[in-house]
Amino acid sequence: MAEAMRVAVIGLGSMGMGAAKSCLAAGLATYGIDPRNSACDELMAAGAVATGAGGRAFARDLDAVVVLTVNAAQCRDALFGEQGIAAHLKPGTPVMVSATISVADAKAIAADLAEAGLAMLDAPVSGGPVKAACGDMTVMAAGPAQVFDALQPVLDAVAGKVYRISETIGDGATVKIIHQLLAGVHIAAGAEAMALAAKAGIKLETMYDVVTHAAGNSWMFENRMRHVVDGDYTPHSAVDIFVKDLGLVTETGLSMKFPLPLATTAYAMFATASQAGYGQLDDSAVIKVFPGITLPGDEPKA
Amino acid sequence: MAEAMRVAVIGLGSMGMGAAKSCLAAGLATYGIDPRNSACDELMAAGAVATGAGGRAFARDLDAVVVLTVNAAQCRDALFGEQGIAAHLKPGTPVMVSATISVADAKAIAADLAEAGLAMLDAPVSGGPVKAACGDMTVMAAGPAQVFDALQPVLDAVAGKVYRISETIGDGATVKIIHQLLAGVHIAAGAEAMALAAKAGIKLETMYDVVTHAAGNSWMFENRMRHVVDGDYTPHSAVDIFVKDLGLVTETGLSMKFPLPLATTAYAMFATASQAGYGQLDDSAVIKVFPGITLPGDEPKA
């Protein structure tokens, strides 16, 4: 039997931890890199070969790297920063960059990796923590065919579905950003609709029931407005994530001088929610930008 | 065997014709009222008892009426206009008003019907022509329990699902309007996302495939953006329908001084499309408001 591929996951948040554990479940020799000891300990307990705040101790052993940091700055730091591993990887090691980042960042990181003799797959993911945990993420990726091929064991481990968008670095980021445009607008539209229902005196449970059985439904409405009906804003994905992602969408429009009337409106709604102090609540808490209504879970007015 | 209920459908458009034929299929004695001879002929050929531009000739025989006109003005005209049947119906006849109309219109029509001794169910529908044709519409209705009960054979014939929103006339209209807020914003958001994909050089077929398998999906994205990918704007439901429906949404917000940032933005997009000459195309043609892109089916630029 061939030796198992050795893969490191950088960023052990809810998505990265799920991806790392999926690699373990698929029999890959798995390493983890995260500044938080607790995350490293959790992955070690699950069977990782090694973990650490940086990865220089084991960089030379790796056959592949997956980056699932929150943003481009963290991605750059893990690759090229003080404890960065890029300079310590074997030449040609494929790096799957799966954070949600701008097209410009994707291209710049690919160029810097190339300078270090490394190959990049521009490979954003979707599906949320639940799908990440069971190796069922959707990967929307762009890059040379041989990089896809080199990463095949990792893709098999973490993804239920892999889209090969194109060979052009940046196209993966673009597709993810356009996907987030829809996801963010749908959450904000769900909030706007439920806020109007509350104002009009329609029971939110009834409104939810009608919409989820009719043509006005969306994946996000069905998933997130359930939280509003239940008055439970435990963050599965936080308001501030969509401030970031709709910010990327807005910047993408700006960079092309392309009008995005709904996305920029939705961005303003999430940014308003964040500034009002709801940034760390579940993203469905964007409904709290609407005044003049009482929602499930609200304190009765004095 | 009891005699079959005698029901007239007012407005034999795509929804009304489907509902009328569903009544026939359910064994109800069915009548049709529409100013267009062709529609009347079609329903007669399907087995109607009688049809006409007005319905005074058979109004006295009816046990129930369903109104599926395009708007409130047509509804009022059919009930209270020159050829209106309201004054000729038996006292207490239930009238199921299923056009998409404002809350104010629903309440005003109910009041006028009450003055004529008639009972109203505020009963908007959704599901589109296909579901109407097979008796599988969704009805979101408000009104007194005894009016629901009186209309039960009709509801059984035309609806797959009936929501009893409340006893308050106007709540059905409100729920439908909020549903249309979501439907309209989702179509416009789908158009905005696909326009950005076209601008960024992402294949629309690929973008469609990714979104419809991920959390950014909506019922409307999946249904309507298929038309954009195919470059086929044959109207299943026209741009001008959403100019009307998002107009009702906007008026609803105005009447409550309630902000609806996404719905009013989407209204502006549909109104722009209508003014640009696309009002009678499929509502997915709202994507044509975005300049600077080439879409499937577009003439190559000279």
Coordinates of C-alpha atoms in Angstrom, one line a residue:
Chain A
M1 CA 0.0 0.0 0.0
A2 CA 1.3 3.5 -0.9
E3 CA 2.1 5.8 2.0
A4 CA -0.8 8.2 2.8
M5 CA -0.6 11.7 1.6
R6 CA 0.6 14.2 4.2
V7 CA -1.6 17.3 4.3
A8 CA -1.7 20.3 6.6
V9 CA -4.8 22.4 7.2
I10 CA -4.1 26.0 8.1
G11 CA -6.8 27.6 10.2
L12 CA -8.7 25.2 12.4
G13 CA -12.0 27.2 12.8
S14 CA -15.3 25.5 12.2
M15 CA -14.6 25.0 8.5
G16 CA -10.9 24.1 8.8
M17 CA -11.4 21.7 11.7
G18 CA -14.1 19.9 9.7
A19 CA -11.9 19.7 6.7
A20 CA -8.9 18.4 8.8
K21 CA -11.1 15.8 10.5
S22 CA -12.4 14.7 7.0
C23 CA -8.8 14.3 5.9
L24 CA -8.2 12.1 9.0
A25 CA -11.3 10.1 8.2
A26 CA -10.1 9.5 4.7
G27 CA -6.8 8.1 6.0
L28 CA -4.6 11.0 5.1
A29 CA -1.7 11.9 7.4
T30 CA -3.1 15.1 8.7
Y31 CA -1.3 18.1 10.3
G32 CA -2.9 21.3 11.7
I33 CA -1.8 24.9 12.0
D34 CA -3.6 27.4 14.2
P35 CA -2.5 30.0 16.8
R36 CA -5.0 28.6 19.3
N37 CA -3.8 25.7 21.5
S38 CA -7.3 24.5 22.1
A39 CA -7.8 23.9 18.4
C40 CA -4.5 22.2 18.0
D41 CA -5.3 19.9 21.0
E42 CA -8.7 19.0 19.6
L43 CA -7.1 17.9 16.3
M44 CA -4.3 16.0 18.0
A45 CA -7.0 14.1 20.0
A46 CA -8.7 13.3 16.7
G47 CA -5.5 11.6 15.4
A48 CA -3.4 14.3 13.8
V49 CA 0.3 13.6 13.2
A50 CA 1.4 17.1 14.5
T51 CA 0.0 20.6 15.1
G52 CA 1.4 24.0 15.9
A53 CA 1.0 27.7 15.8
G54 CA 3.3 27.7 12.8
G55 CA 4.2 24.7 10.7
R56 CA 7.9 25.0 10.1
A57 CA 8.7 21.9 12.2
F58 CA 6.9 19.7 9.7
A59 CA 6.6 21.8 6.6
R60 CA 9.3 19.7 4.8
D61 CA 7.2 16.5 5.3
L62 CA 4.1 17.8 3.7
D63 CA 2.6 16.8 0.3
A64 CA -0.2 19.4 0.3
V65 CA -1.6 22.4 2.2
V66 CA -5.2 23.5 2.6
V67 CA -5.7 27.1 3.8
L68 CA -9.0 27.8 5.6
T69 CA -8.3 31.0 7.4
V70 CA -11.0 33.7 7.9
N71 CA -9.5 36.2 5.4
A72 CA -6.6 37.0 3.1
A73 CA -4.4 38.7 5.8
Q74 CA -4.4 35.5 7.9
C75 CA -3.7 33.4 4.8
R76 CA -0.7 35.6 3.9
D77 CA 0.6 35.5 7.4
A78 CA 0.4 31.7 7.6
L79 CA 2.2 31.4 4.3
F80 CA 4.6 34.3 4.2
G81 CA 4.6 35.8 7.7
E82 CA 7.1 35.5 10.6
Q83 CA 6.2 31.8 11.1
G84 CA 5.1 31.3 7.5
I85 CA 5.7 27.9 6.0
A86 CA 5.9 28.8 2.2
A87 CA 9.7 29.0 2.2
H88 CA 9.9 25.6 4.0
L89 CA 7.6 23.5 1.8
K90 CA 9.1 21.2 -0.8
P91 CA 9.2 22.8 -4.3
G92 CA 6.0 22.2 -6.2
T93 CA 3.8 21.5 -3.1
P94 CA 0.2 22.3 -4.1
V95 CA -1.5 24.9 -1.8
M96 CA -5.3 24.9 -1.9
V97 CA -6.4 28.3 -0.8
S98 CA -10.0 27.9 0.3
A99 CA -10.6 31.1 2.3
T100 CA -13.1 33.6 0.9
I101 CA -10.8 36.3 -0.5
S102 CA -10.8 38.9 -3.3
V103 CA -9.8 38.2 -6.8
A104 CA -6.8 40.5 -6.4
D105 CA -5.7 38.7 -3.2
A106 CA -6.1 35.3 -4.9
K107 CA -3.9 36.5 -7.8
A108 CA -1.3 38.1 -5.5
I109 CA -1.0 35.1 -3.3
A110 CA -0.7 32.8 -6.3
A111 CA 2.2 35.0 -7.6
D112 CA 4.0 35.0 -4.3
L113 CA 3.5 31.2 -4.0
A114 CA 4.9 30.8 -7.6
E115 CA 7.9 32.9 -6.6
A116 CA 8.5 30.4 -3.8
G117 CA 8.2 27.5 -6.3
L118 CA 4.7 26.5 -5.1
A119 CA 1.5 25.8 -7.0
M120 CA -1.9 27.3 -6.0
L121 CA -5.4 26.1 -6.4
D122 CA -7.9 29.0 -6.1
A123 CA -10.5 26.9 -4.3
P124 CA -13.1 28.6 -2.2
V125 CA -15.7 26.3 -0.5
S126 CA -19.2 26.5 0.7
G127 CA -21.5 24.3 2.7
G128 CA -21.0 25.4 6.3
P129 CA -19.5 23.7 9.3
V130 CA -21.9 20.7 9.1
K131 CA -20.9 19.7 5.6
A132 CA -17.2 20.5 6.4
A133 CA -17.4 18.0 9.3
C134 CA -18.6 15.2 7.1
G135 CA -16.3 15.8 4.1
D136 CA -19.2 17.1 2.0
M137 CA -18.1 20.7 1.2
T138 CA -18.7 22.2 -2.2
V139 CA -15.4 23.3 -3.8
M140 CA -15.5 25.9 -6.6
A141 CA -12.0 25.9 -7.9
A142 CA -9.8 27.4 -10.6
G143 CA -6.2 26.5 -11.5
P144 CA -4.0 24.3 -13.7
A145 CA -5.2 20.8 -14.3
Q146 CA -2.1 19.3 -12.8
V147 CA -2.7 21.1 -9.5
F148 CA -6.3 19.7 -9.4
D149 CA -4.7 16.3 -10.0
A150 CA -2.1 16.7 -7.3
L151 CA -4.8 17.7 -4.8
Q152 CA -7.2 14.9 -5.7
P153 CA -6.8 12.9 -2.5
V154 CA -7.5 16.0 -0.5
L155 CA -10.5 17.0 -2.7
D156 CA -11.8 13.5 -2.3
A157 CA -11.5 13.7 1.5
V158 CA -13.2 17.1 2.0
A159 CA -15.6 17.7 -0.9
G160 CA -18.9 16.2 -1.9
K161 CA -18.7 18.2 -5.2
V162 CA -15.8 19.9 -7.0
Y163 CA -16.5 22.5 -9.7
R164 CA -13.6 23.0 -12.1
I165 CA -14.4 26.6 -13.0
S166 CA -11.4 27.3 -15.3
E167 CA -7.6 27.3 -15.3
T168 CA -7.5 31.0 -14.4
I169 CA -6.5 31.9 -10.8
G170 CA -9.1 34.4 -9.6
D171 CA -12.1 32.7 -11.2
G172 CA -12.7 30.5 -8.1
A173 CA -12.7 33.7 -5.9
T174 CA -15.1 35.4 -8.3
V175 CA -17.6 32.5 -8.3
K176 CA -17.5 32.4 -4.5
I177 CA -18.0 36.1 -4.3
I178 CA -21.0 36.0 -6.6
H179 CA -22.4 33.1 -4.6
Q180 CA -22.0 35.2 -1.4
L181 CA -23.8 38.1 -3.2
L182 CA -26.8 35.8 -3.4
A183 CA -26.5 34.3 0.0
G184 CA -26.1 37.7 1.7
V185 CA -29.0 39.3 -0.2
H186 CA -31.2 36.4 0.5
I187 CA -30.6 36.6 4.3
A188 CA -31.2 40.4 4.2
A189 CA -34.4 39.9 2.1
G190 CA -35.6 37.3 4.4
A191 CA -35.1 39.6 7.3
E192 CA -36.9 42.5 5.5
A193 CA -39.8 40.2 4.7
M194 CA -40.1 38.9 8.3
A195 CA -39.7 42.4 9.7
L196 CA -42.6 43.6 7.5
A197 CA -44.7 40.6 8.6
A198 CA -44.0 41.5 12.3
K199 CA -45.0 45.1 11.6
A200 CA -48.2 44.0 9.8
G201 CA -49.2 41.7 12.6
I202 CA -48.7 38.5 10.7
K203 CA -47.5 35.6 12.9
L204 CA -43.9 34.9 11.9
E205 CA -44.4 31.1 12.2
T206 CA -47.3 31.3 9.6
M207 CA -45.2 33.6 7.3
Y208 CA -42.3 31.1 7.5
D209 CA -44.6 28.2 6.8
V210 CA -46.1 29.9 3.7
V211 CA -42.8 31.0 2.2
T212 CA -41.0 27.7 2.7
H213 CA -43.7 26.0 0.8
A214 CA -43.9 28.5 -2.1
A215 CA -41.9 30.1 -4.9
G216 CA -40.6 32.9 -2.5
N217 CA -38.3 30.4 -0.7
S218 CA -34.6 30.4 -0.7
W219 CA -32.0 28.1 1.0
M220 CA -31.1 31.0 3.3
F221 CA -34.7 32.0 4.1
E222 CA -35.5 28.5 5.1
N223 CA -32.3 28.1 7.2
R224 CA -31.8 31.5 8.8
M225 CA -35.4 32.8 9.3
R226 CA -36.0 29.7 11.4
H227 CA -33.6 31.4 13.9
V228 CA -35.8 34.5 13.8
V229 CA -39.0 32.6 14.4
D230 CA -37.3 30.9 17.3
G231 CA -35.8 34.1 18.6
D232 CA -32.4 32.3 18.8
Y233 CA -29.4 34.3 17.5
T234 CA -26.7 31.8 18.6
P235 CA -24.1 32.4 15.9
H236 CA -23.8 29.6 13.3
S237 CA -22.3 32.2 11.0
A238 CA -22.0 35.7 12.3
V239 CA -23.3 39.1 11.0
D240 CA -19.6 40.2 10.7
I241 CA -18.9 37.4 8.2
F242 CA -21.4 38.9 5.8
V243 CA -20.0 42.4 6.5
K244 CA -16.8 41.0 5.2
D245 CA -18.2 38.9 2.3
L246 CA -20.6 41.6 1.0
G247 CA -17.7 44.0 1.4
L248 CA -15.8 41.8 -1.0
V249 CA -18.8 41.7 -3.3
T250 CA -19.0 45.5 -3.2
E251 CA -15.2 45.9 -3.8
T252 CA -15.6 43.5 -6.8
G253 CA -18.3 45.8 -8.3
L254 CA -16.2 48.9 -7.6
S255 CA -13.1 47.3 -9.3
M256 CA -15.2 46.7 -12.5
K257 CA -17.3 49.9 -12.2
F258 CA -20.2 47.6 -12.2
P259 CA -23.5 48.5 -10.4
L260 CA -24.7 46.1 -7.8
P261 CA -27.7 47.8 -6.3
L262 CA -29.0 44.9 -4.2
A263 CA -25.7 43.8 -2.9
T264 CA -24.6 47.2 -1.8
T265 CA -28.0 47.7 -0.1
A266 CA -27.6 44.4 1.7
Y267 CA -24.1 45.4 2.7
A268 CA -25.4 48.5 4.3
M269 CA -27.9 46.5 6.2
F270 CA -25.3 44.1 7.6
A271 CA -22.9 47.0 8.3
T272 CA -25.7 48.8 10.2
A273 CA -26.3 45.7 12.2
S274 CA -22.6 45.4 13.0
Q275 CA -22.3 49.0 14.1
A276 CA -25.4 48.6 16.3
G277 CA -23.6 45.9 18.2
Y278 CA -24.9 42.7 16.6
G279 CA -21.7 41.8 14.7
Q280 CA -21.1 38.6 16.7
L281 CA -24.7 37.4 16.6
D282 CA -26.1 34.9 14.0
D283 CA -26.3 36.6 10.6
S284 CA -30.1 36.4 10.8
A285 CA -29.8 39.2 13.5
V286 CA -29.6 41.6 10.5
I287 CA -33.4 41.8 11.1
K288 CA -32.6 43.9 14.2
V289 CA -31.8 46.9 11.9
F290 CA -35.6 47.3 11.6
P291 CA -37.0 49.4 14.4
G292 CA -40.6 49.6 15.4
I293 CA -41.3 45.9 15.6
T294 CA -41.3 43.2 18.3
L295 CA -39.6 40.0 17.4
P296 CA -39.7 36.5 19.1
G297 CA -37.3 36.6 22.0
D298 CA -37.4 40.4 22.4
E299 CA -37.9 41.7 25.9
P300 CA -41.5 43.1 26.2
K301 CA -41.4 46.9 26.1
A302 CA -41.6 48.6 29.5
Chain B
M1 CA -75.9 12.1 -4.8
A2 CA -76.0 15.8 -3.9
E3 CA -76.0 18.2 -6.8
A4 CA -72.6 19.5 -7.7
M5 CA -71.6 23.0 -6.4
R6 CA -72.0 25.7 -9.1
V7 CA -68.9 27.9 -9.2
A8 CA -67.9 30.7 -11.5
V9 CA -64.3 31.8 -12.2
I10 CA -63.9 35.4 -13.1
G11 CA -60.7 36.1 -15.2
L12 CA -59.7 33.2 -17.4
G13 CA -56.0 34.1 -17.7
S14 CA -53.3 31.5 -17.1
M15 CA -54.2 31.2 -13.4
G16 CA -58.0 31.5 -13.8
M17 CA -58.2 29.1 -16.7
G18 CA -56.2 26.5 -14.7
A19 CA -58.4 27.0 -11.6
A20 CA -61.6 26.7 -13.7
K21 CA -60.4 23.5 -15.4
S22 CA -59.4 22.1 -11.9
C23 CA -63.0 22.8 -10.8
L24 CA -64.3 20.9 -13.8
A25 CA -61.9 18.1 -13.1
A26 CA -63.2 17.9 -9.5
G27 CA -66.8 17.5 -10.8
L28 CA -68.0 21.0 -10.0
A29 CA -70.6 22.7 -12.3
T30 CA -68.2 25.4 -13.6
Y31 CA -68.9 28.8 -15.2
G32 CA -66.4 31.3 -16.7
I33 CA -66.4 35.1 -17.0
D34 CA -63.9 36.8 -19.2
P35 CA -64.1 39.6 -21.8
R36 CA -62.2 37.5 -24.3
N37 CA -64.3 35.1 -26.5
S38 CA -61.3 32.9 -27.1
A39 CA -60.9 32.2 -23.3
C40 CA -64.7 31.6 -23.0
D41 CA -64.6 29.2 -25.9
E42 CA -61.7 27.3 -24.5
L43 CA -63.5 26.7 -21.2
M44 CA -66.7 25.8 -22.9
A45 CA -64.8 23.1 -24.9
A46 CA -63.5 21.8 -21.6
G47 CA -67.0 21.3 -20.3
A48 CA -68.2 24.5 -18.7
V49 CA -71.9 25.0 -18.1
A50 CA -71.8 28.6 -19.4
T51 CA -69.4 31.4 -20.0
G52 CA -69.7 35.1 -20.9
A53 CA -68.1 38.5 -20.8
G54 CA -70.3 39.3 -17.8
G55 CA -72.2 36.7 -15.7
R56 CA -75.6 38.1 -15.0
A57 CA -77.3 35.4 -17.1
F58 CA -76.2 32.8 -14.7
A59 CA -75.3 34.7 -11.5
R60 CA -78.5 33.6 -9.7
D61 CA -77.6 29.9 -10.2
L62 CA -74.1 30.2 -8.6
D63 CA -73.1 28.8 -5.2
A64 CA -69.6 30.4 -5.2
V65 CA -67.4 32.8 -7.1
V66 CA -63.6 32.8 -7.6
V67 CA -61.9 36.0 -8.8
L68 CA -58.6 35.6 -10.5
T69 CA -58.3 38.9 -12.4
V70 CA -54.9 40.6 -12.9
N71 CA -55.6 43.4 -10.5
A72 CA -58.1 45.1 -8.2
A73 CA -59.6 47.4 -10.9
Q74 CA -60.6 44.3 -12.9
C75 CA -61.9 42.6 -9.8
R76 CA -64.0 45.6 -8.9
D77 CA -65.3 45.9 -12.5
A78 CA -66.4 42.3 -12.7
L79 CA -68.2 42.5 -9.3
F80 CA -69.5 46.0 -9.3
G81 CA -69.1 47.5 -12.8
E82 CA -71.6 47.9 -15.6
Q83 CA -71.8 44.1 -16.1
G84 CA -71.0 43.3 -12.5
I85 CA -72.5 40.3 -10.9
A86 CA -72.4 41.2 -7.2
A87 CA -76.0 42.6 -7.3
H88 CA -77.3 39.4 -9.0
L89 CA -75.8 36.7 -6.8
K90 CA -77.9 35.0 -4.1
P91 CA -77.5 36.6 -0.7
G92 CA -74.6 35.0 1.3
T93 CA -72.8 33.7 -1.8
P94 CA -69.1 33.3 -0.9
V95 CA -66.7 35.2 -3.1
M96 CA -63.0 34.0 -3.1
V97 CA -60.9 37.0 -4.2
S98 CA -57.6 35.5 -5.3
A99 CA -56.1 38.3 -7.3
T100 CA -52.9 39.9 -5.9
I101 CA -54.2 43.2 -4.5
S102 CA -53.4 45.7 -1.8
V103 CA -54.6 45.3 1.8
A104 CA -56.7 48.5 1.3
D105 CA -58.4 47.1 -1.8
A106 CA -59.1 43.8 -0.1
K107 CA -60.8 45.6 2.8
A108 CA -62.7 47.9 0.5
I109 CA -63.9 45.1 -1.7
A110 CA -65.0 43.1 1.3
A111 CA -66.9 46.1 2.6
D112 CA -68.7 46.5 -0.7
L113 CA -69.5 42.8 -1.0
A114 CA -70.9 42.9 2.6
E115 CA -73.1 45.8 1.6
A116 CA -74.4 43.5 -1.2
G117 CA -75.0 40.8 1.3
L118 CA -72.1 38.7 0.1
A119 CA -69.2 37.1 2.0
M120 CA -65.6 37.4 1.0
L121 CA -62.5 35.2 1.4
D122 CA -59.3 37.2 1.1
A123 CA -57.5 34.4 -0.7
P124 CA -54.4 35.2 -2.8
V125 CA -52.7 32.2 -4.5
S126 CA -49.3 31.2 -5.6
G127 CA -47.8 28.4 -7.7
G128 CA -47.9 29.7 -11.2
P129 CA -49.9 28.4 -14.2
V130 CA -48.6 24.9 -14.1
K131 CA -49.8 24.3 -10.5
A132 CA -53.0 26.1 -11.3
A133 CA -53.7 23.7 -14.2
C134 CA -53.4 20.7 -12.0
G135 CA -55.4 21.9 -9.0
D136 CA -52.3 22.3 -6.9
M137 CA -52.2 26.0 -6.1
T138 CA -51.1 27.3 -2.7
V139 CA -53.9 29.5 -1.2
M140 CA -53.0 31.9 1.6
A141 CA -56.4 33.0 2.9
A142 CA -58.0 35.1 5.6
G143 CA -61.7 35.4 6.5
P144 CA -64.4 34.0 8.8
A145 CA -64.4 30.3 9.3
Q146 CA -67.8 29.8 7.8
V147 CA -66.6 31.4 4.5
F148 CA -63.7 28.9 4.4
D149 CA -66.2 26.1 5.1
A150 CA -68.6 27.3 2.4
L151 CA -65.8 27.4 -0.2
Q152 CA -64.3 24.0 0.9
P153 CA -65.3 22.2 -2.4
V154 CA -63.7 24.9 -4.4
L155 CA -60.5 25.0 -2.2
D156 CA -60.3 21.2 -2.5
A157 CA -60.6 21.5 -6.3
V158 CA -58.0 24.2 -6.9
A159 CA -55.5 24.0 -4.0
G160 CA -52.8 21.6 -2.9
K161 CA -52.3 23.6 0.2
V162 CA -54.6 26.1 2.0
Y163 CA -53.2 28.3 4.7
R164 CA -55.7 29.8 7.1
I165 CA -53.8 33.0 8.0
S166 CA -56.4 34.6 10.3
E167 CA -60.1 35.7 10.4
T168 CA -59.1 39.3 9.4
I169 CA -59.7 40.4 5.8
G170 CA -56.5 41.9 4.5
D171 CA -54.1 39.4 6.2
G172 CA -54.2 37.2 3.1
A173 CA -53.3 40.1 0.9
T174 CA -50.5 41.1 3.3
V175 CA -49.0 37.6 3.3
K176 CA -49.1 37.4 -0.5
I177 CA -47.5 40.8 -0.8
I178 CA -44.7 39.8 1.6
H179 CA -44.3 36.6 -0.4
Q180 CA -44.0 38.7 -3.6
L181 CA -41.3 40.9 -1.9
L182 CA -39.2 37.8 -1.6
A183 CA -40.0 36.4 -5.0
G184 CA -39.2 39.8 -6.7
V185 CA -36.0 40.4 -4.8
H186 CA -34.8 36.9 -5.5
I187 CA -35.3 37.3 -9.3
A188 CA -33.6 40.7 -9.2
A189 CA -30.7 39.3 -7.1
G190 CA -30.4 36.4 -9.5
A191 CA -30.1 38.8 -12.4
E192 CA -27.6 41.0 -10.5
A193 CA -25.4 37.9 -9.7
M194 CA -25.6 36.5 -13.3
A195 CA -24.9 40.0 -14.7
L196 CA -21.7 40.2 -12.5
A197 CA -20.7 36.7 -13.7
A198 CA -21.1 37.8 -17.3
K199 CA -19.0 40.9 -16.6
A200 CA -16.3 38.9 -14.9
G201 CA -16.1 36.4 -17.7
I202 CA -17.5 33.4 -15.7
K203 CA -19.6 31.0 -17.9
L204 CA -23.2 31.5 -16.9
E205 CA -23.9 27.8 -17.2
T206 CA -21.2 27.1 -14.6
M207 CA -22.4 29.9 -12.3
Y208 CA -25.9 28.5 -12.5
D209 CA -24.7 25.0 -11.7
V210 CA -22.7 26.1 -8.7
V211 CA -25.5 28.2 -7.2
T212 CA -28.2 25.7 -7.7
H213 CA -26.2 23.2 -5.7
A214 CA -25.2 25.5 -2.9
A215 CA -26.6 27.7 -0.1
G216 CA -27.0 30.7 -2.5
N217 CA -29.9 29.1 -4.2
S218 CA -33.5 30.2 -4.3
W219 CA -36.6 28.8 -6.0
M220 CA -36.7 31.9 -8.3
F221 CA -32.9 31.7 -9.1
E222 CA -33.3 28.1 -10.1
N223 CA -36.4 28.7 -12.2
R224 CA -35.7 32.1 -13.8
M225 CA -32.0 32.2 -14.3
R226 CA -32.3 29.0 -16.4
H227 CA -34.1 31.4 -18.9
V228 CA -31.1 33.7 -18.8
V229 CA -28.6 30.9 -19.4
D230 CA -30.8 29.7 -22.3
G231 CA -31.2 33.3 -23.6
D232 CA -35.0 32.6 -23.8
Y233 CA -37.2 35.4 -22.5
T234 CA -40.6 33.9 -23.6
P235 CA -42.8 35.3 -20.9
H236 CA -44.0 32.7 -18.3
S237 CA -44.6 35.7 -16.0
A238 CA -43.8 39.1 -17.3
V239 CA -41.5 41.9 -16.0
D240 CA -44.7 44.1 -15.7
I241 CA -46.2 41.7 -13.3
F242 CA -43.4 42.4 -10.8
V243 CA -43.6 46.1 -11.5
K244 CA -47.2 45.8 -10.2
D245 CA -46.4 43.4 -7.4
L246 CA -43.3 45.2 -6.1
G247 CA -45.3 48.4 -6.5
L248 CA -47.8 46.9 -4.1
V249 CA -45.0 45.9 -1.7
T250 CA -43.6 49.5 -1.9
E251 CA -47.1 51.0 -1.2
T252 CA -47.4 48.6 1.7
G253 CA -44.2 49.9 3.2
L254 CA -45.2 53.5 2.6
S255 CA -48.6 53.0 4.2
M256 CA -46.8 51.8 7.4
K257 CA -43.9 54.2 7.2
F258 CA -41.8 51.0 7.2
P259 CA -38.4 50.9 5.3
L260 CA -38.0 48.2 2.7
P261 CA -34.6 48.9 1.3
L262 CA -34.2 45.8 -0.8
A263 CA -37.8 45.7 -2.2
T264 CA -37.7 49.3 -3.3
T265 CA -34.3 48.7 -5.0
A266 CA -35.7 45.7 -6.7
Y267 CA -38.8 47.7 -7.7
A268 CA -36.6 50.3 -9.3
M269 CA -34.8 47.5 -11.3
F270 CA -38.1 46.1 -12.7
A271 CA -39.5 49.6 -13.4
T272 CA -36.2 50.4 -15.3
A273 CA -36.6 47.2 -17.3
S274 CA -40.2 48.1 -18.1
Q275 CA -39.4 51.6 -19.2
A276 CA -36.5 50.3 -21.3
G277 CA -39.1 48.3 -23.3
Y278 CA -38.9 44.9 -21.7
G279 CA -42.2 44.9 -19.8
Q280 CA -43.8 42.1 -21.7
L281 CA -40.7 39.8 -21.7
D282 CA -40.2 37.1 -19.0
D283 CA -39.4 38.7 -15.6
S284 CA -35.9 37.3 -15.8
A285 CA -35.3 40.0 -18.5
V286 CA -34.8 42.4 -15.6
I287 CA -31.1 41.4 -16.2
K288 CA -31.2 43.6 -19.3
V289 CA -31.0 46.7 -17.0
F290 CA -27.3 45.9 -16.6
P291 CA -25.3 47.5 -19.5
G292 CA -21.8 46.5 -20.5
I293 CA -22.3 42.8 -20.7
T294 CA -23.1 40.2 -23.4
L295 CA -25.7 37.6 -22.5
P296 CA -26.7 34.3 -24.1
G297 CA -29.0 35.2 -27.0
D298 CA -27.7 38.7 -27.5
E299 CA -26.8 39.8 -31.0
P300 CA -23.0 40.0 -31.3
K301 CA -21.9 43.7 -31.1
A302 CA -21.2 45.2 -34.5

